CSV table of C-alpha atoms in Angstrom, one decimal:
chain,number,residue,atom,x,y,z
M,28,UNK,CA,18.3,-1.2,4.0
M,29,UNK,CA,16.6,2.2,3.9
M,30,UNK,CA,13.0,2.9,2.9
M,31,UNK,CA,11.7,6.2,1.6
M,32,UNK,CA,8.3,7.4,0.4
M,33,UNK,CA,7.7,9.4,-2.7
M,34,UNK,CA,4.4,11.1,-3.5
M,35,UNK,CA,3.4,11.0,-7.1
M,36,UNK,CA,0.4,11.9,-9.2
M,37,UNK,CA,-2.6,9.8,-8.0
M,38,UNK,CA,-3.4,7.0,-10.5
M,39,UNK,CA,0.0,7.4,-12.1
M,40,UNK,CA,2.0,5.3,-9.7
M,41,UNK,CA,2.7,2.5,-12.2
M,42,UNK,CA,3.3,5.0,-15.0
M,43,UNK,CA,5.9,6.7,-12.8
M,44,UNK,CA,7.8,3.5,-12.3
M,45,UNK,CA,7.6,2.6,-16.0
M,46,UNK,CA,8.9,6.0,-16.9
M,47,UNK,CA,11.8,5.6,-14.5
M,48,UNK,CA,12.7,2.2,-16.0
M,49,UNK,CA,12.6,3.7,-19.6
M,50,UNK,CA,14.2,7.1,-19.1
M,51,UNK,CA,16.7,6.4,-16.3
M,52,UNK,CA,17.4,2.7,-16.1
M,53,UNK,CA,20.5,3.3,-14.0
M,54,UNK,CA,18.4,4.9,-11.3
M,55,UNK,CA,15.9,2.1,-11.5
M,56,UNK,CA,18.7,-0.4,-11.0
M,57,UNK,CA,20.3,1.4,-8.1
M,58,UNK,CA,17.0,1.7,-6.1
M,59,UNK,CA,14.0,-0.6,-5.9
M,60,UNK,CA,10.7,1.3,-6.6
M,61,UNK,CA,7.7,-0.5,-5.2
M,62,UNK,CA,4.0,0.1,-5.9
M,63,UNK,CA,1.8,-1.8,-3.5
M,64,UNK,CA,-1.6,-3.0,-4.6
M,65,UNK,CA,-4.5,-4.8,-2.9
M,66,UNK,CA,-7.2,-7.1,-4.2
M,67,UNK,CA,-10.8,-6.0,-3.4
M,68,UNK,CA,-14.0,-7.9,-3.9
M,69,UNK,CA,-16.4,-5.7,-5.8
M,70,UNK,CA,-19.9,-6.6,-6.9
M,71,UNK,CA,-21.0,-5.3,-10.3
M,72,UNK,CA,-24.3,-6.3,-11.8
M,73,UNK,CA,-24.7,-9.1,-9.3
M,74,UNK,CA,-21.3,-10.6,-10.0
M,75,UNK,CA,-18.3,-10.6,-7.7
M,76,UNK,CA,-15.1,-9.3,-9.3
M,77,UNK,CA,-11.6,-8.9,-7.9
M,78,UNK,CA,-10.1,-5.5,-8.6
M,79,UNK,CA,-6.6,-4.2,-8.0
M,80,UNK,CA,-6.3,-0.9,-6.1
M,81,UNK,CA,-3.4,0.9,-4.5
M,82,UNK,CA,-2.7,0.3,-0.8
M,83,UNK,CA,-1.4,3.8,-0.4
M,84,UNK,CA,-2.8,5.9,-3.3
M,85,UNK,CA,-0.2,8.3,-4.8
M,86,UNK,CA,2.7,6.8,-2.8
M,87,UNK,CA,5.7,4.8,-4.1
M,88,UNK,CA,8.1,3.1,-1.7
M,89,UNK,CA,11.8,3.4,-2.4
M,90,UNK,CA,14.0,0.6,-1.1
M,91,UNK,CA,17.7,1.2,-1.3
M,92,UNK,CA,21.0,0.6,0.4
M,93,UNK,CA,22.4,4.0,-0.5
M,94,UNK,CA,20.9,7.2,0.9
M,95,UNK,CA,19.1,9.5,-1.5
M,96,UNK,CA,21.5,12.2,-2.7
M,97,UNK,CA,21.1,15.4,-4.8
M,98,UNK,CA,21.8,13.8,-8.2
M,99,UNK,CA,19.1,11.2,-7.5
M,100,UNK,CA,16.6,13.9,-6.6
M,101,UNK,CA,17.4,15.8,-9.8
M,102,UNK,CA,16.7,12.7,-11.9
M,103,UNK,CA,13.5,12.0,-10.1
M,104,UNK,CA,12.3,15.6,-10.5
M,105,UNK,CA,12.5,15.1,-14.3
M,106,UNK,CA,9.6,12.7,-14.2
M,107,UNK,CA,6.4,14.8,-14.6
M,108,UNK,CA,4.5,12.6,-12.1
M,109,UNK,CA,6.9,13.2,-9.2
M,110,UNK,CA,5.7,15.5,-6.4
M,111,UNK,CA,8.0,15.1,-3.4
M,112,UNK,CA,9.6,12.9,-0.8
M,113,UNK,CA,7.8,12.6,2.5
M,114,UNK,CA,8.4,14.9,4.7
M,115,UNK,CA,9.9,17.2,2.0
M,116,UNK,CA,12.6,17.3,-0.6
M,117,UNK,CA,14.8,19.3,1.7
M,118,UNK,CA,14.5,16.8,4.5
M,119,UNK,CA,14.9,13.4,2.9
M,120,UNK,CA,15.0,11.0,5.7
M,121,UNK,CA,14.4,7.2,5.7
M,122,UNK,CA,11.4,5.7,7.4
M,123,UNK,CA,11.8,4.8,11.1
M,124,UNK,CA,9.6,3.6,14.0
M,125,UNK,CA,6.0,2.7,13.4
M,126,UNK,CA,6.0,4.0,9.8
M,127,UNK,CA,8.8,1.5,8.9
M,128,UNK,CA,7.0,-1.3,10.7
M,129,UNK,CA,3.8,-0.7,8.7
M,130,UNK,CA,5.7,-0.6,5.4
M,131,UNK,CA,7.7,-3.8,6.3
M,132,UNK,CA,4.4,-5.5,7.2
M,133,UNK,CA,2.9,-4.8,3.8
M,134,UNK,CA,6.1,-5.5,1.9
M,135,UNK,CA,6.3,-8.9,3.6
M,136,UNK,CA,3.1,-9.8,1.9
M,137,UNK,CA,4.4,-9.0,-1.5
M,138,UNK,CA,3.6,-6.3,-4.1
M,139,UNK,CA,0.0,-7.6,-4.5
M,140,UNK,CA,-1.9,-8.0,-1.3
M,141,UNK,CA,-4.6,-10.6,-1.3
M,142,UNK,CA,-7.5,-11.1,1.1
M,143,UNK,CA,-7.1,-12.1,4.7
M,144,UNK,CA,-8.6,-15.3,6.1
M,145,UNK,CA,-11.0,-14.6,9.0
M,146,UNK,CA,-13.7,-16.1,11.1
M,147,UNK,CA,-16.3,-14.5,13.4
M,148,UNK,CA,-16.5,-15.5,17.0
M,149,UNK,CA,-19.7,-16.1,19.0
M,150,UNK,CA,-20.0,-12.4,19.7
M,151,UNK,CA,-19.8,-11.6,15.9
M,152,UNK,CA,-16.4,-10.1,16.3
M,153,UNK,CA,-13.8,-10.6,13.5
M,154,UNK,CA,-10.9,-13.0,14.3
M,155,UNK,CA,-8.0,-12.7,11.8
M,156,UNK,CA,-6.3,-16.0,11.0
M,157,UNK,CA,-3.8,-14.9,8.4
M,158,UNK,CA,-3.2,-12.2,5.8
M,159,UNK,CA,-2.7,-8.4,5.7
M,160,UNK,CA,-5.2,-7.8,8.6
M,161,UNK,CA,-3.1,-9.9,10.9
M,162,UNK,CA,-1.7,-7.5,13.5
M,163,UNK,CA,-4.1,-4.8,12.7
M,164,UNK,CA,-7.1,-6.2,14.6
M,165,UNK,CA,-7.1,-3.2,17.0
M,166,UNK,CA,-7.2,-0.8,14.1
M,167,UNK,CA,-10.3,-2.2,12.5
M,168,UNK,CA,-13.0,0.4,12.6
M,169,UNK,CA,-15.7,-1.2,10.4
M,170,UNK,CA,-16.5,-4.6,9.0
M,171,UNK,CA,-18.8,-5.1,6.0
M,172,UNK,CA,-19.6,-8.9,5.9
M,173,UNK,CA,-21.6,-8.6,2.7
M,174,UNK,CA,-18.9,-6.8,0.7
M,175,UNK,CA,-16.2,-8.8,2.5
M,176,UNK,CA,-14.2,-5.8,3.5
M,177,UNK,CA,-12.7,-4.4,6.7
M,178,UNK,CA,-11.9,-0.7,7.1
M,179,UNK,CA,-8.7,-0.1,9.1
M,180,UNK,CA,-7.1,3.1,10.4
M,181,UNK,CA,-3.4,3.3,10.1
M,182,UNK,CA,-1.3,6.2,11.4
M,183,UNK,CA,1.3,6.7,8.8
M,184,UNK,CA,3.6,9.7,7.9
M,185,UNK,CA,2.2,11.9,10.6
M,186,UNK,CA,-1.4,11.5,9.6
M,187,UNK,CA,-4.2,9.0,9.9
M,188,UNK,CA,-5.2,7.0,6.8
M,189,UNK,CA,-8.1,4.6,6.4
M,190,UNK,CA,-8.2,1.8,3.9
M,191,UNK,CA,-10.4,-1.1,3.0
M,192,UNK,CA,-8.9,-4.6,2.9
M,193,UNK,CA,-10.7,-7.7,1.7
M,194,UNK,CA,-11.3,-10.8,3.7
M,195,UNK,CA,-12.6,-14.3,3.2
M,196,UNK,CA,-14.8,-15.9,5.9
M,197,UNK,CA,-13.5,-19.5,6.2
M,198,UNK,CA,-16.8,-20.5,7.9
M,199,UNK,CA,-18.8,-19.6,4.7
M,200,UNK,CA,-16.7,-21.9,2.6
């Protein structure tokens, strides 16, 4: 199985996939286009709300058995929200190494990533029990207990990305 990354217009990730399914269903059947989202706890007017946001804004994961060829690229370019493949459209290479491991970690959690279960030790350090933060403990750069979020740094596609992931403190429950 090969994994590729497509950059699309920010905020138009789901629209890109919907357009592919509508305009080129044979392409959508040949390749699996995945848009990963995460649940975040957000307080609005004193109430806690769960909101869906992209894990990797403006990126779509392509899971396929076949390599991406020229006719596939031509069909993808017809979609107005398509920008390019990572690294470039001339060098379309599948993910490998740590990039592949990061994508497989998040794909293993499903297309909708929920909160992690955590607890805090006697030194007030976060201990991840299960969830998307599991395995990324060393990458946590900030913890906001009030907002129930952990900011992690992930090196992906040649650059460093930070993202917030929700957590639930099992000791509070």
